[in-house]
Coordinates of N, CA and C in Angstrom, one line a residue:
X1 N 43.4 86.3 99.0 CA 44.2 87.1 98.1 C 45.7 86.6 98.1
X2 N 46.2 86.5 99.4 CA 47.6 86.1 99.5 C 47.8 84.7 98.9
X3 N 46.9 83.8 98.9 CA 47.1 82.5 98.3 C 47.0 82.5 96.8
X4 N 46.7 83.7 96.2 CA 46.7 83.8 94.7 C 48.1 84.0 94.2
X5 N 49.1 84.2 95.0 CA 50.5 84.2 94.5 C 51.0 82.8 94.3
X6 N 51.3 82.5 93.0 CA 51.7 81.1 92.7 C 53.2 80.8 92.9
X7 N 53.6 79.6 92.7 CA 55.0 79.2 92.9 C 55.9 80.0 91.9
X8 N 55.4 80.5 90.8 CA 56.2 81.2 89.9 C 56.6 82.6 90.4
X9 N 55.9 83.0 91.5 CA 56.1 84.4 92.0 C 55.1 85.4 91.6
X10 N 54.4 85.1 90.5 CA 53.3 86.0 90.0 C 52.0 85.7 90.7
X11 N 51.0 86.6 90.4 CA 49.7 86.4 90.9 C 48.7 85.8 89.9
X12 N 47.8 85.0 90.3 CA 46.7 84.5 89.5 C 45.5 85.3 89.8
X13 N 44.5 85.4 88.9 CA 43.3 86.1 89.2 C 42.4 85.3 90.1
X14 N 42.3 84.0 90.0 CA 41.5 83.2 90.8 C 42.1 81.8 90.9
X15 N 41.5 80.9 91.6 CA 42.0 79.6 91.8 C 41.9 78.8 90.4
X16 N 42.8 77.9 90.2 CA 42.9 77.1 89.0 C 43.2 77.9 87.7
X17 N 43.8 79.1 87.9 CA 44.2 79.9 86.8 C 45.7 80.0 86.8
X18 N 46.3 80.2 85.6 CA 47.8 80.5 85.5 C 48.0 81.9 86.0
X19 N 49.3 82.1 86.5 CA 49.6 83.5 86.9 C 49.6 84.4 85.7
X20 N 49.4 85.7 85.9 CA 49.3 86.7 84.8 C 49.9 88.0 85.3
X21 N 50.8 88.5 84.4 CA 51.5 89.7 84.8 C 50.7 90.9 85.3
X22 N 49.5 91.1 84.7 CA 48.6 92.2 85.0 C 48.1 92.2 86.5
X23 N 48.0 91.0 87.0 CA 47.6 90.8 88.4 C 48.6 91.3 89.4
X24 N 49.8 91.6 88.9 CA 50.8 92.2 89.8 C 50.3 93.5 90.4
X25 N 49.5 94.2 89.7 CA 48.9 95.4 90.2 C 47.5 95.2 90.9
X26 N 46.7 94.4 90.2 CA 45.4 94.2 90.8 C 45.4 93.6 92.2
X27 N 46.3 92.6 92.4 CA 46.5 92.0 93.7 C 47.4 92.8 94.6
X28 N 48.5 93.2 93.9 CA 49.5 94.0 94.7 C 49.0 95.3 95.2
X29 N 48.2 96.0 94.4 CA 47.7 97.3 94.8 C 46.7 97.1 95.9
X30 N 45.9 96.1 95.9 CA 45.0 95.8 97.0 C 45.7 95.5 98.3
X31 N 46.8 94.8 98.2 CA 47.7 94.6 99.4 C 48.2 95.8 100.0
X32 N 48.6 96.8 99.1 CA 49.1 98.1 99.6 C 48.0 98.8 100.4
X33 N 46.8 98.7 99.9 CA 45.7 99.4 100.6 C 45.4 98.8 101.9
X34 N 45.5 97.4 102.0 CA 45.2 96.7 103.2 C 46.3 97.1 104.2
X35 N 47.6 97.2 103.8 CA 48.6 97.6 104.7 C 48.3 98.9 105.4
X36 N 47.8 99.9 104.6 CA 47.5 101.2 105.2 C 46.2 101.1 106.1
X37 N 45.3 100.2 105.7 CA 44.1 100.0 106.5 C 44.4 99.6 107.9
X38 N 45.4 98.8 108.1 CA 45.9 98.3 109.4 C 46.2 99.6 110.2
X39 N 46.9 100.5 109.6 CA 47.3 101.7 110.3 C 46.1 102.6 110.7
X40 N 45.1 102.7 109.8 CA 44.0 103.5 110.1 C 43.2 102.9 111.3
X41 N 43.0 101.5 111.3 CA 42.3 100.9 112.4 C 43.1 101.1 113.7
X42 N 44.4 101.0 113.6 CA 45.2 101.2 114.9 C 45.0 102.6 115.4
X43 N 44.9 103.6 114.5 CA 44.7 105.0 114.8 C 43.4 105.2 115.6
X44 N 42.3 104.6 115.0 CA 41.0 104.7 115.6 C 41.0 104.0 117.0
X45 N 41.6 102.9 117.1 CA 41.7 102.2 118.4 C 42.5 103.1 119.4
X46 N 43.6 103.7 119.0 CA 44.4 104.6 119.8 C 43.6 105.8 120.3
X47 N 42.8 106.4 119.4 CA 42.0 107.6 119.7 C 40.9 107.2 120.7
X48 N 40.3 106.0 120.5 CA 39.3 105.5 121.4 C 39.8 105.3 122.8
X49 N 41.0 104.6 122.9 CA 41.6 104.4 124.2 C 42.0 105.6 124.9
X50 N 42.5 106.6 124.1 CA 42.9 107.9 124.6 C 41.7 108.6 125.2
X51 N 40.6 108.6 124.5 CA 39.4 109.3 125.0 C 38.9 108.6 126.3
X52 N 38.9 107.3 126.3 CA 38.5 106.6 127.5 C 39.3 106.9 128.7
X53 N 40.6 107.0 128.4 CA 41.6 107.4 129.5 C 41.3 108.8 130.0
X54 N 41.0 109.7 129.1 CA 40.7 111.1 129.5 C 39.4 111.2 130.3
X55 N 38.4 110.3 129.9 CA 37.1 110.3 130.5 C 37.2 109.8 132.0
X56 N 38.1 108.7 132.1 CA 38.3 108.2 133.4 C 39.0 109.2 134.3
X57 N 40.0 109.9 133.8 CA 40.6 110.9 134.6 C 39.7 112.0 135.0
X58 N 38.8 112.4 134.0 CA 37.8 113.5 134.3 C 36.8 113.0 135.3
X59 N 36.4 111.8 135.3 CA 35.4 111.2 136.2 C 36.0 111.2 137.6
X60 N 37.3 110.9 137.7 CA 38.0 110.8 139.0 C 38.1 112.2 139.6
X61 N 38.4 113.2 138.7 CA 38.6 114.6 139.1 C 37.2 115.1 139.6
X62 N 36.2 114.8 138.9 CA 34.8 115.3 139.3 C 34.4 114.7 140.6
X63 N 34.7 113.4 140.8 CA 34.4 112.8 142.1 C 35.1 113.4 143.2
X64 N 36.4 113.7 143.0 CA 37.2 114.4 144.1 C 36.6 115.8 144.4
X65 N 36.3 116.5 143.3 CA 35.7 117.9 143.4 C 34.4 117.8 144.1
X66 N 33.6 116.9 143.8 CA 32.2 116.8 144.4 C 32.4 116.5 145.9
X67 N 33.4 115.7 146.3 CA 33.6 115.4 147.7 C 34.0 116.7 148.4
X68 N 34.9 117.5 147.8 CA 35.3 118.8 148.4 C 34.1 119.7 148.6
X69 N 33.3 119.8 147.5 CA 32.2 120.7 147.5 C 31.1 120.3 148.6
X70 N 31.0 119.0 148.7 CA 30.0 118.5 149.7 C 30.4 118.9 151.1
X71 N 31.7 118.8 151.3 CA 32.3 119.2 152.7 C 32.1 120.7 152.8
X72 N 32.4 121.5 151.7 CA 32.3 122.9 151.8 C 30.8 123.4 152.0
X73 N 29.9 122.7 151.3 CA 28.5 123.0 151.5 C 28.0 122.7 152.9
X74 N 28.5 121.6 153.4 CA 28.2 121.2 154.8 C 28.6 122.2 155.8
X75 N 29.9 122.8 155.6 CA 30.4 123.8 156.5 C 29.7 125.1 156.4
X76 N 29.3 125.5 155.1 CA 28.7 126.8 154.9 C 27.2 126.7 155.2
X77 N 26.6 125.5 155.2 CA 25.2 125.3 155.4 C 24.4 125.8 154.3
X78 N 24.9 125.8 153.1 CA 24.2 126.3 151.9 C 24.6 125.6 150.6
X79 N 24.3 126.2 149.5 CA 24.7 125.6 148.2 C 26.1 125.9 147.9
X80 N 26.8 124.9 147.2 CA 28.2 125.1 146.8 C 28.3 126.2 145.8
X81 N 29.3 127.1 145.9 CA 29.5 128.2 145.0 C 29.8 127.7 143.6
X82 N 30.2 126.4 143.4 CA 30.6 125.9 142.1 C 29.4 125.2 141.4
X83 N 28.3 125.2 142.0 CA 27.2 124.4 141.4 C 26.8 125.0 140.1
X84 N 26.7 126.3 140.0 CA 26.3 126.9 138.7 C 27.3 126.6 137.6
X85 N 28.6 126.6 138.0 CA 29.6 126.3 137.0 C 29.5 125.0 136.4
X86 N 29.1 124.0 137.2 CA 28.9 122.6 136.7 C 27.8 122.5 135.7
X87 N 26.7 123.2 136.0 CA 25.5 123.1 135.1 C 25.9 123.8 133.8
X88 N 26.6 124.9 133.8 CA 27.0 125.6 132.6 C 27.9 124.8 131.7
X89 N 28.9 124.1 132.4 CA 29.8 123.2 131.7 C 29.1 122.1 131.0
X90 N 28.1 121.5 131.7 CA 27.3 120.4 131.2 C 26.5 120.8 129.9
X91 N 26.0 122.1 130.0 CA 25.2 122.6 128.8 C 26.2 122.8 127.6
X92 N 27.4 123.3 127.9 CA 28.3 123.5 126.8 C 28.8 122.2 126.2
X93 N 28.9 121.2 127.0 CA 29.4 119.9 126.5 C 28.3 119.1 125.9
X94 N 27.1 119.5 126.1 CA 25.9 118.6 125.6 C 26.0 118.5 124.1
X95 N 26.4 119.6 123.4 CA 26.3 119.5 121.9 C 27.6 119.0 121.3
X96 N 28.6 118.7 122.1 CA 29.9 118.3 121.6 C 29.9 116.8 121.3
X97 N 30.6 116.5 120.2 CA 30.7 115.1 119.8 C 31.9 114.4 120.4
X98 N 31.8 113.2 120.8 CA 32.9 112.5 121.3 C 33.9 112.3 120.2
X99 N 35.2 112.6 120.5 CA 36.2 112.5 119.4 C 36.3 111.1 118.8
X100 N 36.0 110.1 119.6 CA 36.1 108.7 119.1 C 35.0 108.4 118.1
X101 N 33.9 109.2 118.2 CA 32.8 109.0 117.3 C 33.0 109.8 115.9
X102 N 33.9 110.7 115.9 CA 34.1 111.5 114.7 C 34.9 110.7 113.7
X103 N 34.5 110.8 112.5 CA 35.1 110.0 111.4 C 35.8 111.0 110.4
X104 N 37.1 110.8 110.2 CA 37.8 111.6 109.3 C 37.6 111.0 107.9
X105 N 37.0 111.7 107.0 CA 36.7 111.1 105.7 C 38.0 110.7 104.9
X106 N 39.1 111.3 105.3 CA 40.4 111.0 104.6 C 40.8 109.6 104.9
X107 N 40.3 109.0 106.0 CA 40.8 107.7 106.4 C 40.2 106.7 105.4
X108 N 39.0 106.9 104.8 CA 38.4 106.0 103.9 C 38.5 106.4 102.5
X109 N 39.1 107.6 102.2 CA 39.1 108.1 100.9 C 40.5 108.1 100.3
X110 N 40.8 109.1 99.5 CA 42.0 109.2 98.7 C 43.2 109.5 99.6
X111 N 43.0 110.3 100.7 CA 44.1 110.7 101.5 C 44.7 109.6 102.4
X112 N 43.8 108.6 102.8 CA 44.3 107.6 103.6 C 45.4 106.8 103.1
X113 N 45.5 106.7 101.7 CA 46.5 105.8 101.1 C 47.9 106.4 101.2
X114 N 48.0 107.7 101.5 CA 49.2 108.3 101.6 C 49.9 108.3 103.0
X115 N 49.2 107.6 103.9 CA 49.7 107.5 105.3 C 50.9 106.5 105.4
X116 N 51.6 106.6 106.5 CA 52.7 105.7 106.7 C 52.3 104.3 106.9
X117 N 53.2 103.4 106.5 CA 52.9 101.9 106.6 C 53.7 101.4 107.8
X118 N 53.1 100.6 108.7 CA 53.8 100.1 109.8 C 53.7 98.5 109.8
X119 N 53.1 98.0 108.8 CA 53.0 96.5 108.8 C 53.7 96.0 107.5
X120 N 54.2 94.8 107.6 CA 55.0 94.2 106.5 C 54.0 93.8 105.3
X121 N 54.6 93.7 104.1 CA 53.7 93.3 103.0 C 53.0 92.0 103.2
X122 N 51.9 91.8 102.5 CA 51.2 90.6 102.7 C 51.6 89.5 101.7
X123 N 52.5 89.8 100.8 CA 53.0 88.8 99.8 C 54.5 88.9 99.7
X124 N 55.1 88.0 98.9 CA 56.5 88.0 98.7 C 56.9 89.0 97.5
X125 N 57.3 90.2 97.9 CA 57.6 91.2 97.0 C 58.7 90.9 96.0
X126 N 59.8 90.3 96.5 CA 60.9 90.0 95.7 C 60.6 89.0 94.6
X127 N 59.8 88.0 95.0 CA 59.5 86.9 94.1 C 58.5 87.5 93.0
X128 N 57.7 88.4 93.3 CA 56.8 89.0 92.3 C 57.6 89.9 91.4
X129 N 58.6 90.6 91.9 CA 59.4 91.4 91.0 C 60.2 90.5 90.1
X130 N 60.7 89.4 90.6 CA 61.5 88.5 89.8 C 60.6 88.0 88.6
X131 N 59.3 87.6 88.9 CA 58.4 87.1 87.9 C 58.2 88.2 86.8
X132 N 58.0 89.5 87.3 CA 57.7 90.6 86.3 C 58.9 90.8 85.4
X133 N 60.1 90.9 86.0 CA 61.3 91.3 85.2 C 61.8 90.1 84.4
X134 N 61.7 88.9 84.9 CA 62.3 87.8 84.2 C 61.3 87.0 83.3
X135 N 60.1 87.0 83.6 CA 59.1 86.2 82.9 C 58.1 87.1 82.0
X136 N 57.8 88.2 82.6 CA 56.8 89.1 81.8 C 57.5 90.1 80.9
X137 N 58.7 90.4 81.2 CA 59.4 91.4 80.4 C 59.9 90.8 79.1
X138 N 59.6 91.5 78.0 CA 60.1 90.9 76.7 C 60.2 92.1 75.7
X139 N 61.3 92.3 75.0 CA 61.5 93.2 74.0 C 61.0 94.6 74.4
X140 N 61.4 95.1 75.5 CA 61.1 96.5 75.9 C 59.6 96.7 76.3
X141 N 58.9 95.6 76.5 CA 57.5 95.6 76.9 C 57.2 94.5 77.9
X142 N 56.0 94.4 78.3 CA 55.6 93.3 79.2 C 54.4 92.6 78.7
X143 N 54.3 91.3 79.1 CA 53.2 90.4 78.6 C 52.6 89.7 79.8
X144 N 51.5 89.0 79.4 CA 50.8 88.1 80.4 C 51.7 87.1 81.0
X145 N 52.3 86.3 80.2 CA 53.2 85.2 80.7 C 54.1 84.8 79.5
X146 N 55.1 84.0 79.8 CA 56.0 83.5 78.7 C 55.1 82.7 77.6
X147 N 55.4 83.0 76.4 CA 54.7 82.4 75.3 C 53.7 83.4 74.7
X148 N 53.4 84.5 75.4 CA 52.4 85.5 75.0 C 53.2 86.7 74.4
X149 N 52.5 87.6 73.7 CA 53.1 88.8 73.1 C 52.9 90.0 74.1
X150 N 53.9 90.9 74.0 CA 53.7 92.1 74.8 C 52.6 93.0 74.3
X151 N 52.0 93.8 75.2 CA 51.0 94.7 74.8 C 50.9 95.9 75.8
X152 N 50.2 96.9 75.4 CA 50.2 98.1 76.2 C 49.5 97.8 77.6
X153 N 48.5 97.0 77.6 CA 47.7 96.7 78.8 C 48.6 96.1 79.9
X154 N 49.3 95.0 79.5 CA 50.2 94.3 80.4 C 51.4 95.1 80.8
X155 N 51.9 95.9 79.8 CA 53.0 96.8 80.1 C 52.7 97.8 81.2
X156 N 51.5 98.3 81.1 CA 51.0 99.3 82.1 C 50.9 98.7 83.5
X157 N 50.2 97.6 83.6 CA 49.9 97.0 84.9 C 51.1 96.2 85.5
X158 N 51.9 95.7 84.7 CA 53.2 95.1 85.2 C 54.1 96.1 85.8
X159 N 54.2 97.3 85.2 CA 55.0 98.3 85.7 C 54.4 98.9 87.0
X160 N 53.1 99.0 87.0 CA 52.4 99.5 88.2 C 52.6 98.5 89.4
X161 N 52.5 97.2 89.1 CA 52.7 96.2 90.1 C 54.1 96.2 90.6
X162 N 55.1 96.4 89.7 CA 56.5 96.5 90.0 C 56.7 97.6 91.0
X163 N 56.1 98.8 90.8 CA 56.3 99.9 91.6 C 55.7 99.6 93.0
X164 N 54.5 99.0 93.1 CA 53.9 98.7 94.4 C 54.8 97.7 95.2
X165 N 55.4 96.8 94.5 CA 56.3 95.8 95.1 C 57.5 96.6 95.8
X166 N 58.1 97.5 95.0 CA 59.3 98.1 95.4 C 59.1 99.0 96.6
X167 N 57.9 99.6 96.8 CA 57.6 100.5 97.9 C 56.8 99.9 99.0
X168 N 56.6 98.6 98.9 CA 55.8 97.9 100.0 C 56.5 97.9 101.3
X169 N 57.8 98.0 101.4 CA 58.5 98.0 102.6 C 58.8 99.4 103.1
X170 N 58.5 100.4 102.3 CA 58.8 101.8 102.7 C 57.7 102.3 103.7
X171 N 58.2 103.0 104.8 CA 57.3 103.4 105.8 C 56.4 104.6 105.3
X172 N 57.0 105.4 104.4 CA 56.3 106.5 103.8 C 56.2 106.4 102.3
X173 N 55.1 106.8 101.8 CA 54.9 106.7 100.3 C 56.0 107.4 99.5
X174 N 56.4 108.6 100.0 CA 57.3 109.3 99.2 C 58.8 109.1 99.6
X175 N 59.0 108.1 100.4 CA 60.4 107.8 100.8 C 61.0 106.7 100.0
X176 N 62.2 106.8 99.5 CA 62.8 105.7 98.6 C 62.9 104.4 99.4
X177 N 62.7 103.3 98.7 CA 62.8 102.0 99.3 C 64.3 101.6 99.6
X178 N 64.5 100.7 100.5 CA 65.8 100.2 100.8 C 66.3 99.4 99.6
X179 N 67.6 99.3 99.3 CA 68.1 98.5 98.2 C 67.6 97.0 98.3
X180 N 67.5 96.5 99.5 CA 67.1 95.1 99.7 C 65.6 94.9 99.2
X181 N 64.8 95.9 99.1 CA 63.4 95.8 98.6 C 63.3 95.8 97.1
X182 N 64.4 96.1 96.4 CA 64.3 96.2 95.0 C 65.1 95.1 94.3
X183 N 64.5 94.3 93.5 CA 65.1 93.2 92.8 C 66.0 93.7 91.7
X184 N 67.2 93.2 91.6 CA 68.1 93.6 90.5 C 68.8 94.9 90.8
X185 N 69.2 95.6 89.7 CA 70.0 96.9 89.8 C 69.1 98.0 90.4
X186 N 69.5 98.5 91.5 CA 68.6 99.5 92.2 C 68.4 100.7 91.4
X187 N 69.5 101.3 90.9 CA 69.3 102.6 90.1 C 68.6 102.4 88.8
X188 N 68.7 101.3 88.2 CA 68.1 101.1 86.9 C 66.7 100.6 87.0
X189 N 66.4 99.8 88.0 CA 65.0 99.2 88.1 C 64.0 100.0 89.0
X190 N 64.5 100.9 89.8 CA 63.6 101.6 90.7 C 62.7 102.5 89.9
X191 N 61.4 102.4 90.2 CA 60.3 103.2 89.6 C 59.8 104.3 90.5
X192 N 59.0 105.2 90.0 CA 58.3 106.2 90.8 C 57.2 105.5 91.6
X193 N 56.9 106.0 92.8 CA 55.8 105.4 93.6 C 54.4 105.8 92.9
X194 N 53.5 104.8 92.8 CA 52.2 105.1 92.2 C 51.1 105.0 93.3
X195 N 50.0 105.7 93.0 CA 48.8 105.6 93.9 C 48.1 104.3 93.6
X196 N 47.9 103.5 94.7 CA 47.3 102.2 94.5 C 45.8 102.2 94.2
X197 N 45.2 103.3 94.3 CA 43.8 103.4 93.9 C 43.6 103.9 92.4
X198 N 44.3 105.0 92.1 CA 44.2 105.6 90.8 C 45.2 105.1 89.7
X199 N 46.2 104.4 90.2 CA 47.3 103.9 89.3 C 47.9 105.0 88.5
X200 N 48.3 106.1 89.2 CA 49.1 107.2 88.6 C 50.2 107.5 89.5
X201 N 51.3 108.1 89.0 CA 52.4 108.5 89.8 C 51.9 109.4 90.9
X202 N 52.4 109.2 92.1 CA 51.9 109.9 93.3 C 52.1 111.4 93.2
X203 N 53.1 111.9 92.5 CA 53.3 113.3 92.4 C 52.2 113.9 91.6
X204 N 51.8 113.2 90.5 CA 50.7 113.7 89.6 C 49.4 113.7 90.4
X205 N 49.2 112.7 91.2 CA 48.0 112.6 92.1 C 47.9 113.8 93.0
X206 N 49.0 114.1 93.7 CA 49.0 115.2 94.6 C 48.7 116.6 93.9
X207 N 49.3 116.7 92.8 CA 49.1 118.0 92.0 C 47.6 118.1 91.6
X208 N 47.0 117.0 91.1 CA 45.6 117.0 90.7 C 44.7 117.3 91.9
X209 N 45.0 116.7 93.1 CA 44.2 116.9 94.3 C 44.2 118.3 94.7
X210 N 45.4 118.9 94.8 CA 45.6 120.3 95.2 C 44.9 121.2 94.3
X211 N 44.9 120.9 93.0 CA 44.2 121.8 92.0 C 42.7 121.7 92.2
X212 N 42.1 120.6 92.3 CA 40.7 120.5 92.4 C 40.1 120.8 93.8
X213 N 41.0 121.0 94.8 CA 40.6 121.4 96.1 C 40.6 122.9 96.2
X214 N 41.1 123.6 95.2 CA 41.1 125.1 95.2 C 39.7 125.6 95.0
X215 N 39.4 126.7 95.6 CA 38.0 127.3 95.4 C 37.9 127.9 94.0
X216 N 36.8 127.7 93.3 CA 36.6 128.2 92.0 C 35.6 129.4 92.0

């Protein structure tokens, strides 16, 4: 996907094709999702490592306790008074799932795209913005490439791709990008952040999600 960004700065749909303004979103939006996927994978690895660390500490504590109980039992000449406690704890824990095995559906669904980004963009965002604004923009609309006419389809996806570019360096979806991440005049060119899956403004997405999650 990264190699689909041509020398012009725009994206092509596949090899041996000319760059096309609409792929600013089709390729750029996919890149935004991959950025957040890196974070989700890191979270899973972190949880797994944390659980392993807790299990190691627990095993060490159990070993120390067993040693003490063995000595206590040897001194008393009978069964350890804590033996029953261990069996009851084991029964309680038998039905519990390991946190590392639990899957948060939000990670793979609509909620995961709203998480913070900690990896840099996979493509040259400034060059793509330059192509969109200087080559695709014409007469208050956007087009496939120079020589073509503007239309609603390319206007929609060029603007969506432009938004993805501008927010690719933002750590949070709802945080404004730094001036260096926006090509041209910051106040005039900055767009609203869009959802990379549904291609709608993030505020509208959050409103819709909150509405449909309400009990009816």
